[in-house]
Tab-separated table of C-alpha atoms in Angstrom:
chain	number	residue	atom	x	y	z
D	1	MET	CA	42.769	239.895	113.751
D	2	SER	CA	45.687	240.847	115.827
D	3	ARG	CA	46.049	240.210	119.594
D	4	GLU	CA	45.651	244.108	120.211
D	5	ALA	CA	42.282	244.016	118.348
D	6	TRP	CA	40.564	241.925	121.145
D	7	ALA	CA	39.319	244.930	122.990
D	8	GLN	CA	35.669	244.462	123.462
D	9	GLU	CA	34.781	247.719	122.012
D	10	GLU	CA	36.702	246.985	118.802
D	11	ILE	CA	35.155	243.612	118.605
D	12	ALA	CA	31.764	245.010	119.211
D	13	LYS	CA	32.236	247.380	116.276
D	14	LYS	CA	33.269	244.419	113.927
D	15	LEU	CA	30.485	242.235	115.050
D	16	ASP	CA	27.890	244.947	114.510
D	17	ARG	CA	29.152	245.831	110.962
D	18	PHE	CA	28.860	242.146	110.145
D	19	LEU	CA	25.956	240.703	112.189
D	20	GLY	CA	23.599	243.656	111.830
D	21	PRO	CA	23.305	243.294	108.006
D	22	VAL	CA	23.347	239.546	108.180
D	23	LEU	CA	20.584	239.234	110.512
D	24	SER	CA	18.661	241.861	108.705
D	25	ALA	CA	19.239	240.174	105.169
D	26	ALA	CA	18.072	237.002	106.686
D	27	ARG	CA	14.936	238.586	108.039
D	28	LEU	CA	15.738	237.164	111.502
D	29	SER	CA	14.120	238.841	114.518
D	30	LEU	CA	17.175	238.516	116.791
D	31	ASP	CA	18.928	240.926	119.123
D	32	TYR	CA	22.439	240.180	120.548
D	33	GLU	CA	24.600	241.409	123.394
D	34	LEU	CA	28.266	241.161	123.935
D	35	HIS	CA	29.581	240.198	127.409
D	36	GLU	CA	33.088	239.708	128.583
D	37	GLY	CA	34.171	235.968	128.793
D	38	ARG	CA	32.137	233.266	130.423
D	39	ASP	CA	34.273	230.830	132.218
D	40	ASP	CA	32.529	227.635	133.018
D	41	GLY	CA	35.623	226.691	135.185
D	42	LYS	CA	37.074	223.942	133.000
D	43	PHE	CA	36.001	223.739	129.396
D	44	ILE	CA	35.452	227.299	127.854
D	45	ASN	CA	36.841	230.537	128.764
D	46	PRO	CA	36.122	232.912	125.825
D	47	ASP	CA	37.119	236.545	125.906
D	48	ILE	CA	33.681	237.449	124.428
D	49	THR	CA	30.286	235.711	124.555
D	50	VAL	CA	27.640	236.864	121.982
D	51	SER	CA	24.257	236.178	123.574
D	52	PHE	CA	21.198	236.110	121.297
D	53	ASP	CA	17.558	236.594	122.189
D	54	GLY	CA	14.464	237.593	120.198
D	55	ASP	CA	11.439	236.082	118.352
D	56	ASP	CA	13.417	233.901	116.152
D	57	ILE	CA	15.512	232.286	118.989
D	58	GLU	CA	13.929	228.943	118.342
D	59	LEU	CA	15.086	228.940	114.818
D	60	LEU	CA	18.617	229.701	116.044
D	61	LEU	CA	18.527	226.772	118.380
D	62	ALA	CA	16.647	224.133	116.122
D	63	GLN	CA	18.457	221.001	115.082
D	64	LYS	CA	21.090	221.131	117.943
D	65	GLY	CA	21.728	224.774	117.394
D	66	GLU	CA	22.865	224.375	113.862
D	67	LEU	CA	22.052	227.923	112.801
D	68	LEU	CA	23.683	229.351	115.889
D	69	LEU	CA	26.972	227.363	115.114
D	70	ALA	CA	26.738	228.306	111.432
D	71	LEU	CA	26.294	231.897	112.283
D	72	GLU	CA	29.313	231.783	114.642
D	73	GLN	CA	31.315	230.123	112.021
D	74	LEU	CA	30.303	232.508	109.263
D	75	THR	CA	31.234	235.433	111.613
D	76	LEU	CA	34.642	234.111	112.581
D	77	GLU	CA	35.439	233.623	109.041
D	78	ALA	CA	34.162	237.059	107.976
D	79	LEU	CA	36.274	238.710	110.801
D	80	HIS	CA	39.276	236.707	109.733
D	81	VAL	CA	39.659	235.191	113.205
D	82	PRO	CA	42.666	232.861	112.957
D	83	HIS	CA	41.891	229.115	113.760
D	84	GLU	CA	43.979	229.236	116.983
D	85	ASP	CA	41.868	232.204	118.253
D	86	ARG	CA	38.450	230.845	117.557
D	87	TYR	CA	38.010	229.778	121.230
D	88	ARG	CA	38.122	233.511	122.268
D	89	ILE	CA	34.539	234.247	120.841
D	90	ILE	CA	31.560	232.107	121.499
D	91	PHE	CA	27.924	232.517	120.439
D	92	ASP	CA	25.186	231.404	122.852
D	93	ALA	CA	21.332	231.779	123.297
D	94	ARG	CA	19.399	230.673	126.295
D	95	ASP	CA	22.575	228.963	127.677
D	96	TYR	CA	22.454	226.382	124.900
D	97	ARG	CA	26.219	226.150	124.694
D	98	LEU	CA	26.755	225.757	128.324
D	99	LEU	CA	24.037	223.011	128.556
D	100	ARG	CA	25.685	221.283	125.716
D	101	ILE	CA	29.038	221.384	127.378
D	102	GLU	CA	27.507	219.707	130.477
D	103	GLU	CA	25.837	217.151	128.223
D	104	LEU	CA	29.164	216.465	126.475
D	105	ARG	CA	31.057	216.159	129.748
D	106	MET	CA	28.581	213.524	131.047
D	107	SER	CA	28.657	211.589	127.850
D	108	ALA	CA	32.598	211.565	128.041
D	109	GLU	CA	32.260	210.234	131.615
D	110	LYS	CA	29.731	207.427	130.629
D	111	ALA	CA	31.981	206.423	127.684
D	112	ALA	CA	34.995	206.286	129.925
D	113	GLU	CA	33.142	204.065	132.371
D	114	MET	CA	32.066	201.807	129.509
D	115	VAL	CA	35.539	201.445	128.172
D	116	LYS	CA	36.891	200.690	131.592
D	117	ARG	CA	34.181	198.120	132.122
D	118	THR	CA	34.298	196.358	128.739
D	119	GLY	CA	37.902	197.110	127.527
D	120	MET	CA	36.620	198.104	124.125
D	121	ALA	CA	37.137	201.465	122.613
D	122	TYR	CA	34.153	203.820	122.280
D	123	SER	CA	33.689	206.097	119.257
D	124	PHE	CA	31.474	209.179	119.434
D	125	ASN	CA	29.633	210.418	116.396
D	126	PRO	CA	31.244	213.077	114.404
D	127	MET	CA	31.149	216.562	115.937
D	128	THR	CA	32.731	219.996	115.679
D	129	SER	CA	36.202	220.623	116.811
D	130	ARG	CA	34.916	222.664	119.672
D	131	GLU	CA	32.658	219.703	120.854
D	132	ARG	CA	35.550	217.126	120.373
D	133	ARG	CA	37.787	219.377	122.539
D	134	ILE	CA	35.307	219.414	125.448
D	135	LEU	CA	35.399	215.471	125.283
D	136	HIS	CA	39.144	215.588	125.461
D	137	LEU	CA	39.217	218.041	128.359
D	138	ALA	CA	36.632	216.113	130.214
D	139	LEU	CA	38.705	212.968	130.294
D	140	ARG	CA	42.263	214.536	130.358
D	141	ASP	CA	42.767	213.827	134.094
D	142	ASP	CA	41.541	210.217	133.972
D	143	PRO	CA	44.623	207.961	134.006
D	144	GLU	CA	42.836	205.005	132.811
D	145	VAL	CA	41.670	206.248	129.505
D	146	TYR	CA	42.805	208.476	126.641
D	147	THR	CA	41.133	210.183	123.808
D	148	THR	CA	42.006	210.712	120.165
D	149	SER	CA	40.313	212.510	117.239
D	150	GLU	CA	40.104	210.409	114.145
D	151	GLY	CA	38.723	210.866	110.602
D	152	ILE	CA	38.497	213.740	108.307
D	153	PRO	CA	35.913	216.513	108.701
D	154	PRO	CA	33.016	216.420	108.494
D	155	HIS	CA	33.287	212.784	109.769
D	156	ARG	CA	35.957	213.509	112.409
D	157	HIS	CA	35.227	212.077	115.759
D	158	THR	CA	36.548	211.309	119.124
D	159	VAL	CA	37.452	207.762	120.338
D	160	VAL	CA	38.058	206.811	124.046
D	161	ARG	CA	40.434	203.899	124.693
D	162	LEU	CA	42.047	202.254	127.624
D	163	ALA	CA	45.343	203.817	128.514
D	164	LYS	CA	46.966	200.505	129.416
D	165	GLU	CA	46.428	199.192	125.738
D	166	SER	CA	48.984	201.502	124.431
D	167	GLY	CA	51.009	202.235	127.599
D	168	ARG	CA	49.724	205.832	127.444
D	169	THR	CA	48.743	207.732	130.528
D	170	ASN	CA	47.317	211.211	130.687
């Protein structure tokens, strides 16, 4: 997908051509709307948000939004969105993604406080690259800690460490 193809009208056509048949084949009673970006001020700033609603919304959000995330991933692959551009489109339903970002931000702050208090590194459970990115961004301005992503997908996780251990500063 080229940079020129990011006009909302063009993306809407591509999304409709893909999502319509997929939702129909899956027999999911879901509607979606496209909105221009949704900036939460610090962690996400997509060009386009695809917001879902409908009778099967609970299925989409079950098990930590697993189906929502899978549908997003499948769509990004089908539209051939390059990895570096994947943050330009986000799927959401009932503000699940925004609430998850806030949850991750608070978890990052708690982990940083624990690392500062105990001096021991803190490892988060494995998560997606988008969620790991939020942890990194949440702590990037804290000079006392730093974050790294470790492991191999699907077991890649974020680790918070004291900055003074390695001489690093953010």
